[in-house]
Amino acid sequence: MGAAMTKWTIVMWSAALQIAKEAGLPQDLWPGEDVAPEDFFRSLREGDDPMAAISYAACALPKLEAIEWALASLPEVPEDDPDYSQKMLLRDSARRWVDEPDDENRRAVFALAENSNNEWPETLIGLAIFFSGGSIAPEDNAPVAVPSDVCMKLIGGALHSIVAAKAIEDPGFATRALDLADKFAVRGREALTAT
């Protein structure tokens, strides 16, 4: 619980209310204007609202860290899964973009995602990468920007789908994912290597 008492150093938002509004949380959940981002995250967790806490974290984290958090939270794919190869290809392509977030890798992830099952969390993360920045138009066309909230909504949706799918067999998934989100908010990408 040590990270829970630490400041969110990489979160650029200054007030939890801004994040709650951007994340589309119900108005009855909104915090007061002077609540710090990390304090409201903890109150969502204490209120046992993992879906709201996931949406909030997906919005609070910078896009690269939010995407890396979602990827790191994905459960293992069983080797006997009939879609094992495609899911692993999506994950590998997404990790390639995280390591080198250029337009070529962003479009490569999108090419795989648009030909994959849109209910897979891997697909939603792949789409989040495509909508994380840069033009969504074909390369030879005039640039077309995307609304800033699309990426974080796709990340939240990917993790929500896992929580729903694992509710019975792995009820601790949301807790582990939110613990990791807190670590990312404190340490950034070092969350995966720091002990």
PDB file of N, CA, C and O in Angstrom, residues 44-108:
ATOM      1  N   LEU A  44     -12.462   6.358  -5.100  1.00  0.00           N
ATOM      2  CA  LEU A  44     -13.190   5.464  -6.006  1.00  0.00           C
ATOM      3  C   LEU A  44     -12.895   4.007  -5.659  1.00  0.00           C
ATOM      4  O   LEU A  44     -13.788   3.163  -5.661  1.00  0.00           O
ATOM      5  N   ARG A  45     -11.661   3.715  -5.353  1.00  0.00           N
ATOM      6  CA  ARG A  45     -11.281   2.350  -4.995  1.00  0.00           C
ATOM      7  C   ARG A  45     -11.911   1.939  -3.665  1.00  0.00           C
ATOM      8  O   ARG A  45     -12.419   0.829  -3.536  1.00  0.00           O
ATOM      9  N   GLU A  46     -11.881   2.834  -2.697  1.00  0.00           N
ATOM     10  CA  GLU A  46     -12.475   2.532  -1.393  1.00  0.00           C
ATOM     11  C   GLU A  46     -13.987   2.383  -1.499  1.00  0.00           C
ATOM     12  O   GLU A  46     -14.600   1.638  -0.736  1.00  0.00           O
ATOM     13  N   GLY A  47     -14.593   3.070  -2.457  1.00  0.00           N
ATOM     14  CA  GLY A  47     -16.035   2.972  -2.687  1.00  0.00           C
ATOM     15  C   GLY A  47     -16.411   1.745  -3.491  1.00  0.00           C
ATOM     16  O   GLY A  47     -17.555   1.562  -3.870  1.00  0.00           O
ATOM     17  N   ASP A  48     -15.426   0.901  -3.789  1.00  0.00           N
ATOM     18  CA  ASP A  48     -15.646  -0.351  -4.508  1.00  0.00           C
ATOM     19  C   ASP A  48     -16.326  -0.119  -5.857  1.00  0.00           C
ATOM     20  O   ASP A  48     -17.330  -0.735  -6.184  1.00  0.00           O
ATOM     21  N   ASP A  49     -15.753   0.806  -6.631  1.00  0.00           N
ATOM     22  CA  ASP A  49     -16.261   1.092  -7.966  1.00  0.00           C
ATOM     23  C   ASP A  49     -15.115   0.917  -8.966  1.00  0.00           C
ATOM     24  O   ASP A  49     -14.568   1.891  -9.481  1.00  0.00           O
ATOM     25  N   PRO A  50     -14.709  -0.356  -9.219  1.00  0.00           N
ATOM     26  CA  PRO A  50     -13.537  -0.562 -10.067  1.00  0.00           C
ATOM     27  C   PRO A  50     -13.711  -0.055 -11.495  1.00  0.00           C
ATOM     28  O   PRO A  50     -12.741   0.412 -12.096  1.00  0.00           O
ATOM     29  N   MET A  51     -14.909  -0.127 -12.043  1.00  0.00           N
ATOM     30  CA  MET A  51     -15.099   0.339 -13.422  1.00  0.00           C
ATOM     31  C   MET A  51     -14.867   1.857 -13.507  1.00  0.00           C
ATOM     32  O   MET A  51     -14.199   2.334 -14.429  1.00  0.00           O
ATOM     33  N   ALA A  52     -15.404   2.610 -12.553  1.00  0.00           N
ATOM     34  CA  ALA A  52     -15.182   4.062 -12.538  1.00  0.00           C
ATOM     35  C   ALA A  52     -13.705   4.357 -12.305  1.00  0.00           C
ATOM     36  O   ALA A  52     -13.134   5.257 -12.940  1.00  0.00           O
ATOM     37  N   ALA A  53     -13.066   3.606 -11.412  1.00  0.00           N
ATOM     38  CA  ALA A  53     -11.649   3.826 -11.130  1.00  0.00           C
ATOM     39  C   ALA A  53     -10.792   3.539 -12.364  1.00  0.00           C
ATOM     40  O   ALA A  53      -9.824   4.260 -12.641  1.00  0.00           O
ATOM     41  N   ILE A  54     -11.152   2.519 -13.136  1.00  0.00           N
ATOM     42  CA  ILE A  54     -10.423   2.205 -14.374  1.00  0.00           C
ATOM     43  C   ILE A  54     -10.602   3.327 -15.385  1.00  0.00           C
ATOM     44  O   ILE A  54      -9.628   3.788 -15.994  1.00  0.00           O
ATOM     45  N   SER A  55     -11.825   3.783 -15.588  1.00  0.00           N
ATOM     46  CA  SER A  55     -12.069   4.890 -16.527  1.00  0.00           C
ATOM     47  C   SER A  55     -11.286   6.130 -16.115  1.00  0.00           C
ATOM     48  O   SER A  55     -10.697   6.821 -16.952  1.00  0.00           O
ATOM     49  N   TYR A  56     -11.292   6.405 -14.825  1.00  0.00           N
ATOM     50  CA  TYR A  56     -10.593   7.571 -14.286  1.00  0.00           C
ATOM     51  C   TYR A  56      -9.082   7.455 -14.518  1.00  0.00           C
ATOM     52  O   TYR A  56      -8.439   8.395 -14.996  1.00  0.00           O
ATOM     53  N   ALA A  57      -8.501   6.294 -14.203  1.00  0.00           N
ATOM     54  CA  ALA A  57      -7.065   6.095 -14.388  1.00  0.00           C
ATOM     55  C   ALA A  57      -6.673   6.178 -15.859  1.00  0.00           C
ATOM     56  O   ALA A  57      -5.639   6.756 -16.201  1.00  0.00           O
ATOM     57  N   ALA A  58      -7.504   5.616 -16.732  1.00  0.00           N
ATOM     58  CA  ALA A  58      -7.216   5.654 -18.170  1.00  0.00           C
ATOM     59  C   ALA A  58      -7.156   7.089 -18.673  1.00  0.00           C
ATOM     60  O   ALA A  58      -6.384   7.407 -19.577  1.00  0.00           O
ATOM     61  N   CYS A  59      -7.955   7.955 -18.089  1.00  0.00           N
ATOM     62  CA  CYS A  59      -7.970   9.357 -18.478  1.00  0.00           C
ATOM     63  C   CYS A  59      -6.843  10.137 -17.803  1.00  0.00           C
ATOM     64  O   CYS A  59      -6.253  11.028 -18.393  1.00  0.00           O
ATOM     65  N   ALA A  60      -6.541   9.806 -16.547  1.00  0.00           N
ATOM     66  CA  ALA A  60      -5.550  10.559 -15.774  1.00  0.00           C
ATOM     67  C   ALA A  60      -4.128  10.368 -16.309  1.00  0.00           C
ATOM     68  O   ALA A  60      -3.353  11.323 -16.372  1.00  0.00           O
ATOM     69  N   LEU A  61      -3.795   9.143 -16.691  1.00  0.00           N
ATOM     70  CA  LEU A  61      -2.439   8.851 -17.151  1.00  0.00           C
ATOM     71  C   LEU A  61      -2.183   9.461 -18.524  1.00  0.00           C
ATOM     72  O   LEU A  61      -3.090   9.500 -19.367  1.00  0.00           O
ATOM     73  N   PRO A  62      -0.954   9.907 -18.791  1.00  0.00           N
ATOM     74  CA  PRO A  62      -0.614  10.299 -20.161  1.00  0.00           C
ATOM     75  C   PRO A  62      -0.843   9.106 -21.093  1.00  0.00           C
ATOM     76  O   PRO A  62      -0.769   7.947 -20.665  1.00  0.00           O
ATOM     77  N   LYS A  63      -1.115   9.372 -22.360  1.00  0.00           N
ATOM     78  CA  LYS A  63      -1.538   8.307 -23.276  1.00  0.00           C
ATOM     79  C   LYS A  63      -0.555   7.148 -23.374  1.00  0.00           C
ATOM     80  O   LYS A  63      -0.958   5.987 -23.330  1.00  0.00           O
ATOM     81  N   LEU A  64       0.724   7.433 -23.514  1.00  0.00           N
ATOM     82  CA  LEU A  64       1.697   6.350 -23.655  1.00  0.00           C
ATOM     83  C   LEU A  64       1.683   5.456 -22.416  1.00  0.00           C
ATOM     84  O   LEU A  64       1.651   4.224 -22.523  1.00  0.00           O
ATOM     85  N   GLU A  65       1.683   6.075 -21.238  1.00  0.00           N
ATOM     86  CA  GLU A  65       1.667   5.303 -19.999  1.00  0.00           C
ATOM     87  C   GLU A  65       0.350   4.551 -19.824  1.00  0.00           C
ATOM     88  O   GLU A  65       0.338   3.420 -19.331  1.00  0.00           O
ATOM     89  N   ALA A  66      -0.759   5.166 -20.225  1.00  0.00           N
ATOM     90  CA  ALA A  66      -2.056   4.491 -20.121  1.00  0.00           C
ATOM     91  C   ALA A  66      -2.093   3.244 -21.005  1.00  0.00           C
ATOM     92  O   ALA A  66      -2.591   2.192 -20.600  1.00  0.00           O
ATOM     93  N   ILE A  67      -1.548   3.366 -22.199  1.00  0.00           N
ATOM     94  CA  ILE A  67      -1.518   2.217 -23.116  1.00  0.00           C
ATOM     95  C   ILE A  67      -0.597   1.127 -22.569  1.00  0.00           C
ATOM     96  O   ILE A  67      -0.940  -0.059 -22.572  1.00  0.00           O
ATOM     97  N   GLU A  68       0.565   1.541 -22.049  1.00  0.00           N
ATOM     98  CA  GLU A  68       1.480   0.544 -21.492  1.00  0.00           C
ATOM     99  C   GLU A  68       0.870  -0.122 -20.259  1.00  0.00           C
ATOM    100  O   GLU A  68       1.031  -1.327 -20.041  1.00  0.00           O
ATOM    101  N   TRP A  69       0.140   0.639 -19.455  1.00  0.00           N
ATOM    102  CA  TRP A  69      -0.566   0.077 -18.298  1.00  0.00           C
ATOM    103  C   TRP A  69      -1.576  -0.981 -18.750  1.00  0.00           C
ATOM    104  O   TRP A  69      -1.631  -2.081 -18.200  1.00  0.00           O
ATOM    105  N   ALA A  70      -2.362  -0.652 -19.779  1.00  0.00           N
ATOM    106  CA  ALA A  70      -3.364  -1.606 -20.269  1.00  0.00           C
ATOM    107  C   ALA A  70      -2.696  -2.878 -20.787  1.00  0.00           C
ATOM    108  O   ALA A  70      -3.138  -3.994 -20.487  1.00  0.00           O
ATOM    109  N   LEU A  71      -1.619  -2.711 -21.533  1.00  0.00           N
ATOM    110  CA  LEU A  71      -0.895  -3.889 -22.051  1.00  0.00           C
ATOM    111  C   LEU A  71      -0.341  -4.746 -20.915  1.00  0.00           C
ATOM    112  O   LEU A  71      -0.446  -5.978 -20.942  1.00  0.00           O
ATOM    113  N   ALA A  72       0.237  -4.093 -19.919  1.00  0.00           N
ATOM    114  CA  ALA A  72       0.820  -4.826 -18.796  1.00  0.00           C
ATOM    115  C   ALA A  72      -0.244  -5.512 -17.948  1.00  0.00           C
ATOM    116  O   ALA A  72       0.052  -6.486 -17.255  1.00  0.00           O
ATOM    117  N   SER A  73      -1.465  -5.016 -18.002  1.00  0.00           N
ATOM    118  CA  SER A  73      -2.559  -5.592 -17.220  1.00  0.00           C
ATOM    119  C   SER A  73      -3.207  -6.800 -17.885  1.00  0.00           C
ATOM    120  O   SER A  73      -3.926  -7.550 -17.227  1.00  0.00           O
ATOM    121  N   LEU A  74      -2.978  -6.977 -19.171  1.00  0.00           N
ATOM    122  CA  LEU A  74      -3.626  -8.080 -19.886  1.00  0.00           C
ATOM    123  C   LEU A  74      -3.276  -9.421 -19.261  1.00  0.00           C
ATOM    124  O   LEU A  74      -2.102  -9.693 -18.985  1.00  0.00           O
ATOM    125  N   PRO A  75      -4.281 -10.268 -19.048  1.00  0.00           N
ATOM    126  CA  PRO A  75      -3.971 -11.618 -18.555  1.00  0.00           C
ATOM    127  C   PRO A  75      -3.314 -12.445 -19.661  1.00  0.00           C
ATOM    128  O   PRO A  75      -3.400 -12.103 -20.840  1.00  0.00           O
ATOM    129  N   GLU A  76      -2.636 -13.506 -19.248  1.00  0.00           N
ATOM    130  CA  GLU A  76      -2.007 -14.415 -20.214  1.00  0.00           C
ATOM    131  C   GLU A  76      -3.052 -14.969 -21.170  1.00  0.00           C
ATOM    132  O   GLU A  76      -4.196 -15.207 -20.772  1.00  0.00           O
ATOM    133  N   VAL A  77      -2.644 -15.201 -22.414  1.00  0.00           N
ATOM    134  CA  VAL A  77      -3.518 -15.874 -23.375  1.00  0.00           C
ATOM    135  C   VAL A  77      -3.174 -17.358 -23.327  1.00  0.00           C
ATOM    136  O   VAL A  77      -2.017 -17.725 -23.544  1.00  0.00           O
ATOM    137  N   PRO A  78      -4.153 -18.230 -23.020  1.00  0.00           N
ATOM    138  CA  PRO A  78      -3.846 -19.671 -23.014  1.00  0.00           C
ATOM    139  C   PRO A  78      -3.410 -20.129 -24.406  1.00  0.00           C
ATOM    140  O   PRO A  78      -3.970 -19.692 -25.414  1.00  0.00           O
ATOM    141  N   GLU A  79      -2.402 -20.979 -24.449  1.00  0.00           N
ATOM    142  CA  GLU A  79      -1.882 -21.432 -25.746  1.00  0.00           C
ATOM    143  C   GLU A  79      -2.906 -22.217 -26.542  1.00  0.00           C
ATOM    144  O   GLU A  79      -2.790 -22.323 -27.764  1.00  0.00           O
ATOM    145  N   ASP A  80      -3.922 -22.768 -25.870  1.00  0.00           N
ATOM    146  CA  ASP A  80      -4.956 -23.508 -26.603  1.00  0.00           C
ATOM    147  C   ASP A  80      -6.098 -22.600 -27.068  1.00  0.00           C
ATOM    148  O   ASP A  80      -7.063 -23.084 -27.671  1.00  0.00           O
ATOM    149  N   ASP A  81      -5.977 -21.308 -26.818  1.00  0.00           N
ATOM    150  CA  ASP A  81      -6.973 -20.349 -27.330  1.00  0.00           C
ATOM    151  C   ASP A  81      -6.917 -20.382 -28.852  1.00  0.00           C
ATOM    152  O   ASP A  81      -5.839 -20.254 -29.437  1.00  0.00           O
ATOM    153  N   PRO A  82      -8.069 -20.582 -29.530  1.00  0.00           N
ATOM    154  CA  PRO A  82      -8.038 -20.664 -30.993  1.00  0.00           C
ATOM    155  C   PRO A  82      -7.519 -19.389 -31.658  1.00  0.00           C
ATOM    156  O   PRO A  82      -7.074 -19.423 -32.807  1.00  0.00           O
ATOM    157  N   ASP A  83      -7.537 -18.280 -30.941  1.00  0.00           N
ATOM    158  CA  ASP A  83      -7.067 -16.999 -31.493  1.00  0.00           C
ATOM    159  C   ASP A  83      -5.719 -16.582 -30.908  1.00  0.00           C
ATOM    160  O   ASP A  83      -5.334 -15.409 -30.994  1.00  0.00           O
ATOM    161  N   TYR A  84      -5.016 -17.534 -30.322  1.00  0.00           N
ATOM    162  CA  TYR A  84      -3.746 -17.245 -29.646  1.00  0.00           C
ATOM    163  C   TYR A  84      -2.788 -16.456 -30.543  1.00  0.00           C
ATOM    164  O   TYR A  84      -2.260 -15.417 -30.136  1.00  0.00           O
ATOM    165  N   SER A  85      -2.559 -16.924 -31.752  1.00  0.00           N
ATOM    166  CA  SER A  85      -1.572 -16.288 -32.643  1.00  0.00           C
ATOM    167  C   SER A  85      -1.941 -14.848 -32.955  1.00  0.00           C
ATOM    168  O   SER A  85      -1.087 -13.953 -32.899  1.00  0.00           O
ATOM    169  N   GLN A  86      -3.196 -14.604 -33.270  1.00  0.00           N
ATOM    170  CA  GLN A  86      -3.629 -13.243 -33.621  1.00  0.00           C
ATOM    171  C   GLN A  86      -3.549 -12.313 -32.413  1.00  0.00           C
ATOM    172  O   GLN A  86      -3.116 -11.168 -32.531  1.00  0.00           O
ATOM    173  N   LYS A  87      -3.946 -12.805 -31.249  1.00  0.00           N
ATOM    174  CA  LYS A  87      -3.883 -11.964 -30.040  1.00  0.00           C
ATOM    175  C   LYS A  87      -2.431 -11.635 -29.690  1.00  0.00           C
ATOM    176  O   LYS A  87      -2.123 -10.496 -29.321  1.00  0.00           O
ATOM    177  N   MET A  88      -1.548 -12.617 -29.812  1.00  0.00           N
ATOM    178  CA  MET A  88      -0.141 -12.372 -29.498  1.00  0.00           C
ATOM    179  C   MET A  88       0.493 -11.428 -30.522  1.00  0.00           C
ATOM    180  O   MET A  88       1.331 -10.592 -30.163  1.00  0.00           O
ATOM    181  N   LEU A  89       0.085 -11.533 -31.774  1.00  0.00           N
ATOM    182  CA  LEU A  89       0.579 -10.615 -32.800  1.00  0.00           C
ATOM    183  C   LEU A  89       0.152  -9.177 -32.484  1.00  0.00           C
ATOM    184  O   LEU A  89       0.955  -8.241 -32.597  1.00  0.00           O
ATOM    185  N   LEU A  90      -1.094  -9.012 -32.059  1.00  0.00           N
ATOM    186  CA  LEU A  90      -1.568  -7.686 -31.652  1.00  0.00           C
ATOM    187  C   LEU A  90      -0.759  -7.152 -30.470  1.00  0.00           C
ATOM    188  O   LEU A  90      -0.348  -5.989 -30.449  1.00  0.00           O
ATOM    189  N   ARG A  91      -0.530  -7.998 -29.480  1.00  0.00           N
ATOM    190  CA  ARG A  91       0.231  -7.576 -28.298  1.00  0.00           C
ATOM    191  C   ARG A  91       1.658  -7.182 -28.687  1.00  0.00           C
ATOM    192  O   ARG A  91       2.171  -6.155 -28.234  1.00  0.00           O
ATOM    193  N   ASP A  92       2.294  -8.004 -29.508  1.00  0.00           N
ATOM    194  CA  ASP A  92       3.672  -7.717 -29.923  1.00  0.00           C
ATOM    195  C   ASP A  92       3.744  -6.409 -30.716  1.00  0.00           C
ATOM    196  O   ASP A  92       4.659  -5.609 -30.521  1.00  0.00           O
ATOM    197  N   SER A  93       2.783  -6.205 -31.592  1.00  0.00           N
ATOM    198  CA  SER A  93       2.756  -4.985 -32.391  1.00  0.00           C
ATOM    199  C   SER A  93       2.515  -3.760 -31.506  1.00  0.00           C
ATOM    200  O   SER A  93       3.127  -2.706 -31.695  1.00  0.00           O
ATOM    201  N   ALA A  94       1.639  -3.911 -30.525  1.00  0.00           N
ATOM    202  CA  ALA A  94       1.368  -2.808 -29.596  1.00  0.00           C
ATOM    203  C   ALA A  94       2.619  -2.490 -28.770  1.00  0.00           C
ATOM    204  O   ALA A  94       2.958  -1.319 -28.566  1.00  0.00           O
ATOM    205  N   ARG A  95       3.318  -3.524 -28.318  1.00  0.00           N
ATOM    206  CA  ARG A  95       4.541  -3.291 -27.538  1.00  0.00           C
ATOM    207  C   ARG A  95       5.628  -2.638 -28.395  1.00  0.00           C
ATOM    208  O   ARG A  95       6.410  -1.817 -27.908  1.00  0.00           O
ATOM    209  N   ARG A  96       5.662  -3.003 -29.669  1.00  0.00           N
ATOM    210  CA  ARG A  96       6.626  -2.375 -30.582  1.00  0.00           C
ATOM    211  C   ARG A  96       6.350  -0.874 -30.657  1.00  0.00           C
ATOM    212  O   ARG A  96       7.262  -0.059 -30.627  1.00  0.00           O
ATOM    213  N   TRP A  97       5.060  -0.504 -30.739  1.00  0.00           N
ATOM    214  CA  TRP A  97       4.710   0.916 -30.773  1.00  0.00           C
ATOM    215  C   TRP A  97       5.087   1.597 -29.448  1.00  0.00           C
ATOM    216  O   TRP A  97       5.607   2.717 -29.454  1.00  0.00           O
ATOM    217  N   VAL A  98       4.832   0.944 -28.313  1.00  0.00           N
ATOM    218  CA  VAL A  98       5.183   1.533 -27.009  1.00  0.00           C
ATOM    219  C   VAL A  98       6.683   1.817 -26.956  1.00  0.00           C
ATOM    220  O   VAL A  98       7.110   2.871 -26.478  1.00  0.00           O
ATOM    221  N   ASP A  99       7.490   0.881 -27.469  1.00  0.00           N
ATOM    222  CA  ASP A  99       8.942   1.064 -27.462  1.00  0.00           C
ATOM    223  C   ASP A  99       9.408   2.093 -28.482  1.00  0.00           C
ATOM    224  O   ASP A  99      10.434   2.745 -28.277  1.00  0.00           O
ATOM    225  N   GLU A 100       8.669   2.211 -29.568  1.00  0.00           N
ATOM    226  CA  GLU A 100       9.017   3.163 -30.625  1.00  0.00           C
ATOM    227  C   GLU A 100       7.722   3.752 -31.189  1.00  0.00           C
ATOM    228  O   GLU A 100       7.205   3.293 -32.213  1.00  0.00           O
ATOM    229  N   PRO A 101       7.173   4.771 -30.503  1.00  0.00           N
ATOM    230  CA  PRO A 101       5.850   5.292 -30.879  1.00  0.00           C
ATOM    231  C   PRO A 101       5.868   6.223 -32.092  1.00  0.00           C
ATOM    232  O   PRO A 101       5.571   7.412 -32.002  1.00  0.00           O
ATOM    233  N   ASP A 102       6.215   5.656 -33.242  1.00  0.00           N
ATOM    234  CA  ASP A 102       6.201   6.453 -34.474  1.00  0.00           C
ATOM    235  C   ASP A 102       4.969   6.112 -35.305  1.00  0.00           C
ATOM    236  O   ASP A 102       4.203   5.201 -34.977  1.00  0.00           O
ATOM    237  N   ASP A 103       4.774   6.856 -36.383  1.00  0.00           N
ATOM    238  CA  ASP A 103       3.563   6.694 -37.186  1.00  0.00           C
ATOM    239  C   ASP A 103       3.523   5.346 -37.903  1.00  0.00           C
ATOM    240  O   ASP A 103       2.454   4.753 -38.059  1.00  0.00           O
ATOM    241  N   GLU A 104       4.672   4.859 -38.321  1.00  0.00           N
ATOM    242  CA  GLU A 104       4.710   3.559 -39.009  1.00  0.00           C
ATOM    243  C   GLU A 104       4.205   2.449 -38.084  1.00  0.00           C
ATOM    244  O   GLU A 104       3.375   1.622 -38.479  1.00  0.00           O
ATOM    245  N   ASN A 105       4.684   2.420 -36.857  1.00  0.00           N
ATOM    246  CA  ASN A 105       4.238   1.401 -35.901  1.00  0.00           C
ATOM    247  C   ASN A 105       2.782   1.614 -35.501  1.00  0.00           C
ATOM    248  O   ASN A 105       2.047   0.644 -35.283  1.00  0.00           O
ATOM    249  N   ARG A 106       2.368   2.877 -35.396  1.00  0.00           N
ATOM    250  CA  ARG A 106       0.964   3.175 -35.057  1.00  0.00           C
ATOM    251  C   ARG A 106       0.020   2.623 -36.132  1.00  0.00           C
ATOM    252  O   ARG A 106      -0.999   2.000 -35.833  1.00  0.00           O
ATOM    253  N   ARG A 107       0.377   2.826 -37.381  1.00  0.00           N
ATOM    254  CA  ARG A 107      -0.472   2.347 -38.481  1.00  0.00           C
ATOM    255  C   ARG A 107      -0.396   0.823 -38.625  1.00  0.00           C
ATOM    256  O   ARG A 107      -1.374   0.181 -39.018  1.00  0.00           O
ATOM    257  N   ALA A 108       0.736   0.231 -38.281  1.00  0.00           N
ATOM    258  CA  ALA A 108       0.868  -1.236 -38.328  1.00  0.00           C
ATOM    259  C   ALA A 108      -0.062  -1.888 -37.296  1.00  0.00           C
ATOM    260  O   ALA A 108      -0.712  -2.899 -37.583  1.00  0.00           O
TER     261      ALA A 108
END
